mmCIF file of C-alpha atoms and ligand atoms in Angstrom:
data_model
loop_
_atom_site.group_PDB
_atom_site.id
_atom_site.type_symbol
_atom_site.label_atom_id
_atom_site.label_comp_id
_atom_site.label_asym_id
_atom_site.label_seq_id
_atom_site.Cartn_x
_atom_site.Cartn_y
_atom_site.Cartn_z
ATOM 1 C CA MET A 8 -0.047 0.006 -0.122
ATOM 2 C CA SER A 9 1.256 3.482 -0.938
ATOM 3 C CA TRP A 10 1.829 5.782 1.936
ATOM 4 C CA THR A 11 -0.641 8.250 0.593
ATOM 5 C CA LYS A 12 -3.307 5.565 0.516
ATOM 6 C CA SER A 13 -2.396 4.597 4.159
ATOM 7 C CA LEU A 14 -2.690 8.450 5.178
ATOM 8 C CA ARG A 15 -5.837 8.603 3.415
ATOM 9 C CA ILE A 16 -7.130 5.576 5.354
ATOM 10 C CA GLY A 17 -5.870 6.905 8.519
ATOM 11 C CA ALA A 18 -7.373 10.098 8.157
ATOM 12 C CA VAL A 19 -11.007 8.509 7.574
ATOM 13 C CA VAL A 20 -10.527 6.179 10.546
ATOM 14 C CA LEU A 21 -9.473 9.169 12.779
ATOM 15 C CA LEU A 22 -12.323 11.685 11.764
ATOM 16 C CA SER A 23 -14.812 8.780 12.402
ATOM 17 C CA LEU A 24 -13.354 8.199 15.759
ATOM 18 C CA LEU A 25 -13.766 11.873 16.296
ATOM 19 C CA GLY A 26 -17.596 11.415 15.548
ATOM 20 C CA GLY A 27 -17.764 9.919 18.924
ATOM 21 C CA CYS A 28 -16.807 12.847 20.775
ATOM 22 C CA ALA A 29 -19.160 15.286 22.073
ATOM 23 C CA PHE A 30 -18.626 17.714 24.851
ATOM 24 C CA THR A 31 -22.284 17.407 26.060
ATOM 25 C CA ASP A 32 -22.793 13.609 26.304
ATOM 26 C CA PRO A 33 -24.483 12.145 29.394
ATOM 27 C CA GLN A 34 -21.239 10.871 30.583
ATOM 28 C CA SER A 35 -18.964 13.499 29.390
ATOM 29 C CA THR A 36 -16.290 14.705 31.965
ATOM 30 C CA LEU A 37 -16.007 18.005 29.968
ATOM 31 C CA ASP A 38 -19.437 19.347 30.927
ATOM 32 C CA VAL A 39 -19.608 19.318 34.437
ATOM 33 C CA ALA A 40 -22.288 20.222 37.100
ATOM 34 C CA GLY A 41 -20.674 20.180 40.387
ATOM 35 C CA PRO A 42 -17.547 21.692 42.299
ATOM 36 C CA ILE A 43 -15.705 18.278 42.369
ATOM 37 C CA ALA A 44 -16.113 17.564 38.862
ATOM 38 C CA ARG A 45 -14.985 21.088 38.158
ATOM 39 C CA SER A 46 -11.679 21.074 40.057
ATOM 40 C CA GLN A 47 -11.027 17.894 38.372
ATOM 41 C CA LEU A 48 -11.664 19.377 34.890
ATOM 42 C CA ARG A 49 -9.288 22.291 35.724
ATOM 43 C CA LEU A 50 -6.641 19.964 36.647
ATOM 44 C CA PHE A 51 -7.212 17.957 33.235
ATOM 45 C CA ASN A 52 -7.165 21.123 31.416
ATOM 46 C CA LEU A 53 -3.891 22.191 32.979
ATOM 47 C CA THR A 54 -2.172 19.009 32.288
ATOM 48 C CA LEU A 55 -3.517 18.759 28.793
ATOM 49 C CA TRP A 56 -2.374 22.179 27.942
ATOM 50 C CA LEU A 57 1.325 21.595 29.523
ATOM 51 C CA GLY A 58 1.322 18.454 27.535
ATOM 52 C CA ALA A 59 0.108 20.213 24.359
ATOM 53 C CA GLY A 60 3.070 22.583 24.987
ATOM 54 C CA VAL A 61 5.530 19.942 25.353
ATOM 55 C CA PHE A 62 4.214 18.253 22.339
ATOM 56 C CA LEU A 63 4.399 21.476 20.387
ATOM 57 C CA ILE A 64 8.101 22.220 21.313
ATOM 58 C CA VAL A 65 9.349 18.503 20.742
ATOM 59 C CA ALA A 66 7.656 18.152 17.308
ATOM 60 C CA VAL A 67 9.110 21.557 16.060
ATOM 61 C CA ALA A 68 12.642 20.789 17.336
ATOM 62 C CA LEU A 69 12.330 17.263 15.754
ATOM 63 C CA ILE A 70 11.151 18.599 12.385
ATOM 64 C CA TYR A 71 13.682 21.381 12.513
ATOM 65 C CA ALA A 72 16.516 18.793 13.174
ATOM 66 C CA VAL A 73 15.344 16.416 10.698
ATOM 67 C CA TRP A 74 15.300 19.105 7.963
ATOM 68 C CA ARG A 75 18.376 20.945 9.052
ATOM 69 C CA TYR A 76 20.849 18.076 9.484
ATOM 70 C CA ARG A 77 19.369 15.812 6.911
ATOM 71 C CA ALA A 78 21.881 13.740 4.931
ATOM 72 C CA ARG A 79 23.233 15.340 1.948
ATOM 73 C CA SER A 80 24.417 13.586 -1.321
ATOM 74 C CA ASP A 81 28.072 14.813 -0.620
ATOM 75 C CA ASP A 82 28.075 13.601 3.083
ATOM 76 C CA THR A 83 30.902 10.931 3.199
ATOM 77 C CA GLU A 84 31.097 10.275 7.085
ATOM 78 C CA LEU A 85 29.113 10.577 10.463
ATOM 79 C CA PRO A 86 28.488 14.022 11.972
ATOM 80 C CA PRO A 87 30.054 14.816 15.386
ATOM 81 C CA GLN A 88 28.319 12.786 17.864
ATOM 82 C CA ILE A 89 26.886 14.675 21.048
ATOM 83 C CA HIS A 90 26.172 11.572 23.268
ATOM 84 C CA GLY A 91 26.339 12.466 26.869
ATOM 85 C CA HIS A 92 26.072 16.049 26.141
ATOM 86 C CA ALA A 93 25.798 17.557 29.770
ATOM 87 C CA LEU A 94 23.903 20.744 29.068
ATOM 88 C CA LEU A 95 21.164 18.651 27.211
ATOM 89 C CA GLU A 96 21.129 16.117 29.908
ATOM 90 C CA THR A 97 20.652 18.427 32.461
ATOM 91 C CA ALA A 98 17.873 20.380 30.684
ATOM 92 C CA TRP A 99 15.866 17.487 29.665
ATOM 93 C CA THR A 100 15.906 16.028 33.435
ATOM 94 C CA ILE A 101 14.928 19.521 34.841
ATOM 95 C CA ALA A 102 12.182 20.503 32.507
ATOM 96 C CA PRO A 103 9.945 17.637 33.027
ATOM 97 C CA ALA A 104 10.861 17.767 36.945
ATOM 98 C CA LEU A 105 9.472 21.455 36.989
ATOM 99 C CA LEU A 106 6.379 20.425 35.100
ATOM 100 C CA ILE A 107 5.697 17.734 37.676
ATOM 101 C CA VAL A 108 6.047 20.237 40.236
ATOM 102 C CA ILE A 109 3.562 22.728 38.574
ATOM 103 C CA ILE A 110 1.152 19.871 38.174
ATOM 104 C CA ALA A 111 1.583 18.985 41.960
ATOM 105 C CA LEU A 112 1.266 22.624 43.132
ATOM 106 C CA ALA A 113 -2.040 22.468 41.451
ATOM 107 C CA THR A 114 -3.201 19.019 42.540
ATOM 108 C CA VAL A 115 -2.417 18.749 46.137
ATOM 109 C CA PRO A 116 -4.530 21.618 47.473
ATOM 110 C CA VAL A 117 -7.664 20.244 45.451
ATOM 111 C CA ILE A 118 -6.859 16.749 47.191
ATOM 112 C CA TRP A 119 -6.686 18.406 50.581
ATOM 113 C CA GLU A 120 -9.694 20.542 50.089
ATOM 114 C CA ASN A 121 -11.889 17.622 48.959
ATOM 115 C CA GLU A 122 -10.468 15.766 51.986
ATOM 116 C CA ARG A 123 -11.308 18.273 54.354
ATOM 117 C CA ILE A 124 -14.727 18.856 53.169
ATOM 118 C CA SER A 125 -15.668 15.209 53.262
ATOM 119 C CA ARG A 126 -14.604 14.717 56.745
ATOM 120 C CA PRO A 127 -17.141 13.310 59.148
ATOM 121 C CA GLY A 128 -18.678 15.851 61.772
ATOM 122 C CA ASP A 129 -18.664 18.590 59.383
ATOM 123 C CA GLY A 130 -22.285 19.808 59.718
ATOM 124 C CA ASP A 131 -24.778 20.623 56.720
ATOM 125 C CA ILE A 132 -23.674 17.445 54.810
ATOM 126 C CA LEU A 133 -26.104 14.649 53.756
ATOM 127 C CA GLU A 134 -24.741 11.310 54.484
ATOM 128 C CA VAL A 135 -25.483 8.328 52.174
ATOM 129 C CA ASN A 136 -24.227 4.853 52.582
ATOM 130 C CA VAL A 137 -23.752 3.226 49.160
ATOM 131 C CA THR A 138 -23.055 -0.470 48.742
ATOM 132 C CA GLY A 139 -22.063 -1.879 45.339
ATOM 133 C CA TYR A 140 -23.633 -5.426 44.630
ATOM 134 C CA GLN A 141 -23.269 -7.585 41.571
ATOM 135 C CA TRP A 142 -24.804 -5.593 39.697
ATOM 136 C CA TRP A 143 -26.646 -2.945 41.222
ATOM 137 C CA TRP A 144 -26.425 -0.176 43.797
ATOM 138 C CA GLU A 145 -27.939 0.308 47.202
ATOM 139 C CA PHE A 146 -28.381 3.895 48.584
ATOM 140 C CA GLU A 147 -29.098 4.277 52.169
ATOM 141 C CA TYR A 148 -29.725 7.509 53.841
ATOM 142 C CA PRO A 149 -29.082 6.907 57.653
ATOM 143 C CA SER A 150 -30.637 10.372 58.750
ATOM 144 C CA LEU A 151 -33.690 9.955 56.748
ATOM 145 C CA GLY A 152 -34.518 6.320 57.193
ATOM 146 C CA ILE A 153 -34.457 5.657 53.499
ATOM 147 C CA THR A 154 -33.189 2.629 51.729
ATOM 148 C CA THR A 155 -33.443 2.555 47.869
ATOM 149 C CA ALA A 156 -31.625 1.209 44.978
ATOM 150 C CA ASN A 157 -30.039 2.562 41.786
ATOM 151 C CA GLU A 158 -31.363 6.008 41.809
ATOM 152 C CA LEU A 159 -29.557 8.514 44.030
ATOM 153 C CA HIS A 160 -31.666 11.446 44.892
ATOM 154 C CA ILE A 161 -29.807 14.453 46.113
ATOM 155 C CA PRO A 162 -30.729 18.064 46.773
ATOM 156 C CA VAL A 163 -28.924 20.517 44.459
ATOM 157 C CA GLY A 164 -26.391 22.665 46.160
ATOM 158 C CA GLN A 165 -26.003 20.302 49.038
ATOM 159 C CA ARG A 166 -23.014 18.606 49.958
ATOM 160 C CA VAL A 167 -23.332 14.910 49.967
ATOM 161 C CA ARG A 168 -20.936 12.354 51.529
ATOM 162 C CA LEU A 169 -20.889 9.067 50.257
ATOM 163 C CA ASN A 170 -19.768 6.124 52.324
ATOM 164 C CA LEU A 171 -18.585 3.444 49.802
ATOM 165 C CA THR A 172 -18.582 -0.173 50.421
ATOM 166 C CA SER A 173 -19.408 -3.482 48.690
ATOM 167 C CA ASP A 174 -21.157 -6.590 49.412
ATOM 168 C CA ASP A 175 -19.121 -8.843 46.854
ATOM 169 C CA VAL A 176 -16.263 -7.694 44.710
ATOM 170 C CA ILE A 177 -14.644 -4.385 43.873
ATOM 171 C CA HIS A 178 -16.978 -1.835 42.044
ATOM 172 C CA SER A 179 -16.218 1.590 41.591
ATOM 173 C CA PHE A 180 -18.626 4.792 41.971
ATOM 174 C CA TRP A 181 -18.499 7.290 39.061
ATOM 175 C CA VAL A 182 -20.888 10.201 38.103
ATOM 176 C CA PRO A 183 -18.855 11.757 35.342
ATOM 177 C CA LYS A 184 -20.487 15.073 35.588
ATOM 178 C CA LEU A 185 -20.662 15.141 39.100
ATOM 179 C CA ALA A 186 -17.459 13.708 40.542
ATOM 180 C CA GLY A 187 -14.598 11.304 39.807
ATOM 181 C CA LYS A 188 -14.383 7.537 40.516
ATOM 182 C CA LYS A 189 -13.924 6.022 43.841
ATOM 183 C CA ASP A 190 -13.598 2.081 44.445
ATOM 184 C CA LEU A 191 -16.413 0.386 46.500
ATOM 185 C CA ILE A 192 -14.078 -2.488 48.260
ATOM 186 C CA PRO A 193 -15.463 -5.142 50.665
ATOM 187 C CA ASN A 194 -14.875 -4.641 54.427
ATOM 188 C CA GLN A 195 -13.531 -1.230 53.552
ATOM 189 C CA ASN A 196 -15.251 2.256 54.110
ATOM 190 C CA ASN A 197 -14.186 4.552 51.254
ATOM 191 C CA VAL A 198 -15.387 8.265 51.367
ATOM 192 C CA MET A 199 -16.049 10.824 48.747
ATOM 193 C CA TRP A 200 -18.193 13.794 48.538
ATOM 194 C CA MET A 201 -20.055 15.582 45.637
ATOM 195 C CA MET A 202 -22.508 18.448 44.954
ATOM 196 C CA ALA A 203 -24.756 19.274 42.012
ATOM 197 C CA ASP A 204 -24.720 22.824 41.104
ATOM 198 C CA ALA A 205 -27.881 24.839 42.641
ATOM 199 C CA ASP A 206 -28.700 25.853 39.214
ATOM 200 C CA LYS A 207 -28.639 22.433 37.457
ATOM 201 C CA PRO A 208 -31.222 20.167 38.716
ATOM 202 C CA GLY A 209 -31.457 17.117 36.469
ATOM 203 C CA VAL A 210 -30.854 13.383 35.881
ATOM 204 C CA TYR A 211 -26.990 12.423 35.875
ATOM 205 C CA PHE A 212 -25.699 9.337 34.681
ATOM 206 C CA GLY A 213 -23.568 6.945 36.780
ATOM 207 C CA GLN A 214 -21.742 4.020 35.979
ATOM 208 C CA CYS A 215 -19.618 1.169 37.821
ATOM 209 C CA ALA A 216 -16.109 1.800 36.682
ATOM 210 C CA GLU A 217 -14.535 -1.270 38.018
ATOM 211 C CA PHE A 218 -14.582 -4.484 35.944
ATOM 212 C CA CYS A 219 -17.035 -6.783 38.389
ATOM 213 C CA LEU A 220 -17.629 -9.716 35.996
ATOM 214 C CA THR A 221 -20.488 -10.321 33.535
ATOM 215 C CA ALA A 222 -22.797 -7.504 33.995
ATOM 216 C CA HIS A 223 -20.319 -4.888 34.805
ATOM 217 C CA ALA A 224 -21.165 -2.819 31.780
ATOM 218 C CA HIS A 225 -24.903 -2.965 32.814
ATOM 219 C CA MET A 226 -24.136 -1.760 36.481
ATOM 220 C CA ARG A 227 -25.437 1.805 36.012
ATOM 221 C CA PHE A 228 -27.366 4.129 37.897
ATOM 222 C CA ARG A 229 -28.943 7.765 38.126
ATOM 223 C CA VAL A 230 -28.260 10.586 40.227
ATOM 224 C CA VAL A 231 -31.331 12.709 40.275
ATOM 225 C CA ALA A 232 -30.500 16.388 41.423
ATOM 226 C CA ASP A 233 -33.739 17.648 43.022
ATOM 227 C CA THR A 234 -34.609 21.059 43.921
ATOM 228 C CA GLU A 235 -35.486 21.492 47.485
ATOM 229 C CA ASP A 236 -38.936 21.017 46.936
ATOM 230 C CA ASP A 237 -38.827 17.945 44.908
ATOM 231 C CA PHE A 238 -36.153 16.381 47.285
ATOM 232 C CA GLY A 239 -38.697 17.047 50.216
ATOM 233 C CA ALA A 240 -41.715 15.495 48.107
ATOM 234 C CA TRP A 241 -39.379 12.358 47.350
ATOM 235 C CA VAL A 242 -38.372 11.891 51.211
ATOM 236 C CA SER A 243 -42.130 12.265 52.321
ATOM 237 C CA ALA A 244 -43.055 9.702 49.735
ATOM 238 C CA PHE A 245 -40.639 7.275 51.641
ATOM 239 C CA GLN A 246 -41.763 8.488 55.214
ATOM 240 C CA ASN A 247 -45.375 8.025 54.037
ATOM 241 C CA ALA A 248 -44.707 4.570 52.684
ATOM 242 C CA ALA A 249 -44.443 2.948 56.319
ATOM 243 C CA ASN A 250 -46.727 0.077 54.897
ATOM 244 C CA GLN A 251 -46.698 0.097 51.168
ATOM 245 C CA GLN A 252 -50.373 0.162 50.171
ATOM 246 C CA VAL A 253 -51.963 -1.608 47.372
ATOM 247 C CA VAL A 254 -54.434 0.069 45.230
ATOM 248 C CA ALA A 255 -57.928 -1.473 45.222
ATOM 249 C CA GLU A 256 -58.065 -2.426 41.715
ATOM 250 C CA PRO A 257 -58.216 -6.328 40.533
ATOM 251 C CA GLN A 258 -54.985 -6.405 38.490
ATOM 252 C CA ILE A 259 -52.889 -4.653 40.987
ATOM 253 C CA GLN A 260 -54.114 -6.971 43.701
ATOM 254 C CA GLN A 261 -53.480 -9.848 41.586
ATOM 255 C CA GLY A 262 -49.864 -8.308 41.090
ATOM 256 C CA ALA A 263 -49.422 -8.010 44.835
ATOM 257 C CA GLU A 264 -50.294 -11.413 45.409
ATOM 258 C CA LEU A 265 -47.984 -12.576 42.621
ATOM 259 C CA PHE A 266 -45.232 -10.873 44.189
ATOM 260 C CA MET A 267 -45.460 -13.240 47.202
ATOM 261 C CA ARG A 268 -46.449 -16.434 45.454
ATOM 262 C CA LYS A 269 -43.713 -16.190 42.585
ATOM 263 C CA GLY A 270 -40.875 -15.430 45.231
ATOM 264 C CA CYS A 271 -40.213 -11.878 44.265
ATOM 265 C CA ALA A 272 -40.620 -11.032 48.184
ATOM 266 C CA GLY A 273 -37.796 -13.448 48.902
ATOM 267 C CA CYS A 274 -35.260 -11.207 47.337
ATOM 268 C CA HIS A 275 -36.683 -7.822 47.270
ATOM 269 C CA ALA A 276 -38.006 -5.531 50.121
ATOM 270 C CA VAL A 277 -41.039 -3.503 49.709
ATOM 271 C CA ARG A 278 -41.425 -1.374 52.883
ATOM 272 C CA GLY A 279 -44.156 -3.127 55.322
ATOM 273 C CA VAL A 280 -44.507 -5.761 52.906
ATOM 274 C CA ALA A 281 -41.497 -7.744 52.291
ATOM 275 C CA GLN A 282 -37.815 -7.793 53.672
ATOM 276 C CA GLY A 283 -35.864 -9.868 50.917
ATOM 277 C CA GLN A 284 -32.211 -8.390 50.999
ATOM 278 C CA ALA A 285 -30.615 -10.222 48.017
ATOM 279 C CA GLY A 286 -32.020 -7.839 45.539
ATOM 280 C CA PRO A 287 -32.909 -4.022 44.989
ATOM 281 C CA ASP A 288 -35.367 -2.410 47.500
ATOM 282 C CA LEU A 289 -38.333 -1.920 45.640
ATOM 283 C CA THR A 290 -40.286 0.529 47.982
ATOM 284 C CA ASN A 291 -41.764 3.262 45.885
ATOM 285 C CA PHE A 292 -40.776 1.487 42.724
ATOM 286 C CA GLY A 293 -43.381 3.281 40.515
ATOM 287 C CA GLN A 294 -41.167 6.538 41.167
ATOM 288 C CA ARG A 295 -38.357 5.152 39.632
ATOM 289 C CA LEU A 296 -37.049 6.216 36.156
ATOM 290 C CA THR A 297 -35.286 3.194 35.310
ATOM 291 C CA VAL A 298 -35.300 -0.779 35.573
ATOM 292 C CA GLY A 299 -32.472 -2.940 35.856
ATOM 293 C CA ALA A 300 -29.806 -0.869 37.251
ATOM 294 C CA GLY A 301 -30.342 1.896 34.917
ATOM 295 C CA ILE A 302 -30.472 -0.010 31.495
ATOM 296 C CA LEU A 303 -34.175 0.124 30.707
ATOM 297 C CA ASP A 304 -36.571 3.058 31.179
ATOM 298 C CA ASN A 305 -39.454 2.341 33.753
ATOM 299 C CA THR A 306 -42.114 2.112 31.154
ATOM 300 C CA PRO A 307 -45.085 -0.575 31.274
ATOM 301 C CA GLU A 308 -43.566 -2.108 28.202
ATOM 302 C CA ASP A 309 -39.798 -2.292 29.370
ATOM 303 C CA LEU A 310 -40.658 -3.406 32.702
ATOM 304 C CA ALA A 311 -42.644 -6.218 31.150
ATOM 305 C CA ARG A 312 -39.517 -7.251 28.908
ATOM 306 C CA TRP A 313 -37.461 -7.294 32.085
ATOM 307 C CA LEU A 314 -39.689 -9.659 34.097
ATOM 308 C CA ARG A 315 -40.273 -11.964 30.842
ATOM 309 C CA ASP A 316 -36.625 -12.424 30.452
ATOM 310 C CA PRO A 317 -34.188 -10.693 32.681
ATOM 311 C CA GLN A 318 -31.320 -12.753 31.431
ATOM 312 C CA GLN A 319 -32.134 -11.625 27.619
ATOM 313 C CA VAL A 320 -31.780 -7.899 28.863
ATOM 314 C CA LYS A 321 -28.924 -8.204 31.277
ATOM 315 C CA PRO A 322 -27.069 -11.519 30.853
ATOM 316 C CA GLY A 323 -25.715 -12.828 33.975
ATOM 317 C CA ASN A 324 -27.580 -10.900 36.400
ATOM 318 C CA TYR A 325 -28.993 -13.069 39.634
ATOM 319 C CA MET A 326 -32.801 -12.416 38.717
ATOM 320 C CA PRO A 327 -34.515 -15.812 37.752
ATOM 321 C CA VAL A 328 -37.010 -16.451 34.895
ATOM 322 C CA LEU A 329 -40.319 -16.614 36.462
ATOM 323 C CA TRP A 330 -42.455 -18.176 33.898
ATOM 324 C CA ASP A 331 -41.380 -21.040 31.531
ATOM 325 C CA GLU A 332 -42.254 -20.807 27.953
ATOM 326 C CA ASN A 333 -45.357 -23.289 27.908
ATOM 327 C CA ASP A 334 -46.981 -21.230 30.854
ATOM 328 C CA THR A 335 -50.310 -19.702 29.358
ATOM 329 C CA ASN A 336 -50.795 -17.478 32.204
ATOM 330 C CA ALA A 337 -47.501 -15.727 31.951
ATOM 331 C CA GLU A 338 -48.477 -12.552 30.042
ATOM 332 C CA ALA A 339 -51.433 -11.942 32.298
ATOM 333 C CA GLU A 340 -49.317 -12.492 35.282
ATOM 334 C CA ILE A 341 -46.442 -10.300 33.759
ATOM 335 C CA ALA A 342 -48.888 -7.344 33.229
ATOM 336 C CA ALA A 343 -50.497 -7.725 36.782
ATOM 337 C CA LEU A 344 -46.937 -7.650 38.367
ATOM 338 C CA VAL A 345 -46.085 -4.512 36.266
ATOM 339 C CA ALA A 346 -49.367 -2.829 37.407
ATOM 340 C CA TYR A 347 -48.367 -3.633 40.976
ATOM 341 C CA LEU A 348 -44.814 -2.433 40.748
ATOM 342 C CA GLN A 349 -45.657 0.530 38.982
ATOM 343 C CA SER A 350 -48.119 1.560 41.467
ATOM 344 C CA LEU A 351 -45.788 1.430 44.355
ATOM 345 C CA GLY A 352 -45.395 5.156 45.677
ATOM 346 C CA THR A 353 -47.653 6.473 42.909
ATOM 347 C CA ALA A 354 -51.051 5.275 44.250
ATOM 348 C CA PRO A 355 -53.444 8.074 45.372
ATOM 349 C CA ALA A 356 -53.943 7.690 49.106
ATOM 350 C CA GLN A 357 -57.877 7.510 48.865
ATOM 351 C CA SER A 358 -57.731 4.703 46.546
ATOM 352 C CA ALA A 359 -55.405 2.546 48.729
ATOM 353 C CA GLN A 360 -56.077 0.108 51.211
ATOM 354 C CA ALA A 361 -54.011 -2.178 53.253
ATOM 355 C CA HIS A 362 -51.777 -5.163 51.869
ATOM 356 C CA PRO A 363 -53.749 -8.444 51.556
HETATM 357 CU CU1 LIG B 407 -19.644 -3.257 39.530
HETATM 358 CU CU2 LIG B 407 -18.399 -2.803 37.593
#
């Protein structure tokens, strides 16, 4: 292949790879929405531009040297060798050392500041215990008496301290737009803090960033940064869910009964109804945005798809298939479970009655 042809192919490949870049993608670290992510972006930019400067100087020097000292047709012997040139050796030892000092001077204060802010006992900070499971997330708010899964609600403009641990293998908590990664390690409590900007309520994507076997890539979550009012409403919905009520509607009632009979309650908790520990807590599930740790939207169609065959949606996860293919009741039962699950936390109080 001629070199012009290789160049052309290379350019096409590079350009198509560039098509994958965008500053505002849901998981872009270049479009930040909180002070931690912003301090990290500043450090990234500093090292990026320092690196670009070094690249430019080296590239220009190299191109100049190649051109200026190229072999000429009348050259018969080697040019003078400068191996062991003391001045050059000293210069290219000192220059990188200086760069490292500059980067350290910028980085160390950021580390100290983050460390200081996340220290326990520092008032006005919302505490959340985060536990990683294969392949979902548990979020517990000790001061609010709330346990939920896969969707972390936080009030905007509020510092949140995350106490990170794992139930099984090592995972890593990462919300690119809000804060960098930190590992969740069994039998160890790692701490980080983050905050969403007061003027940027919204839904932020999170992702497990440490390979944790089969469904690692599907171990996602959402951070829902609420306004103060929305967060208050979310909290009271949990505090009012002392016994998760069942709407007096035949299909929903049937779903509640199936939740027990099909064994869902053995793995999932629903406040006042079931205490399963193996899978995500489903209290107020109807308010969730997603199903299966952030991989499907919580719509009736997607939830039914998940219940019908969780392994097809998220291979390797621990949720069993509850209906065999010859079960003629399957679709009706799935629809009833969908209706029940989506009623949790969304049922109007007046039409609710005690769980059967
Ligand atoms: Cu959990 Cu990767």
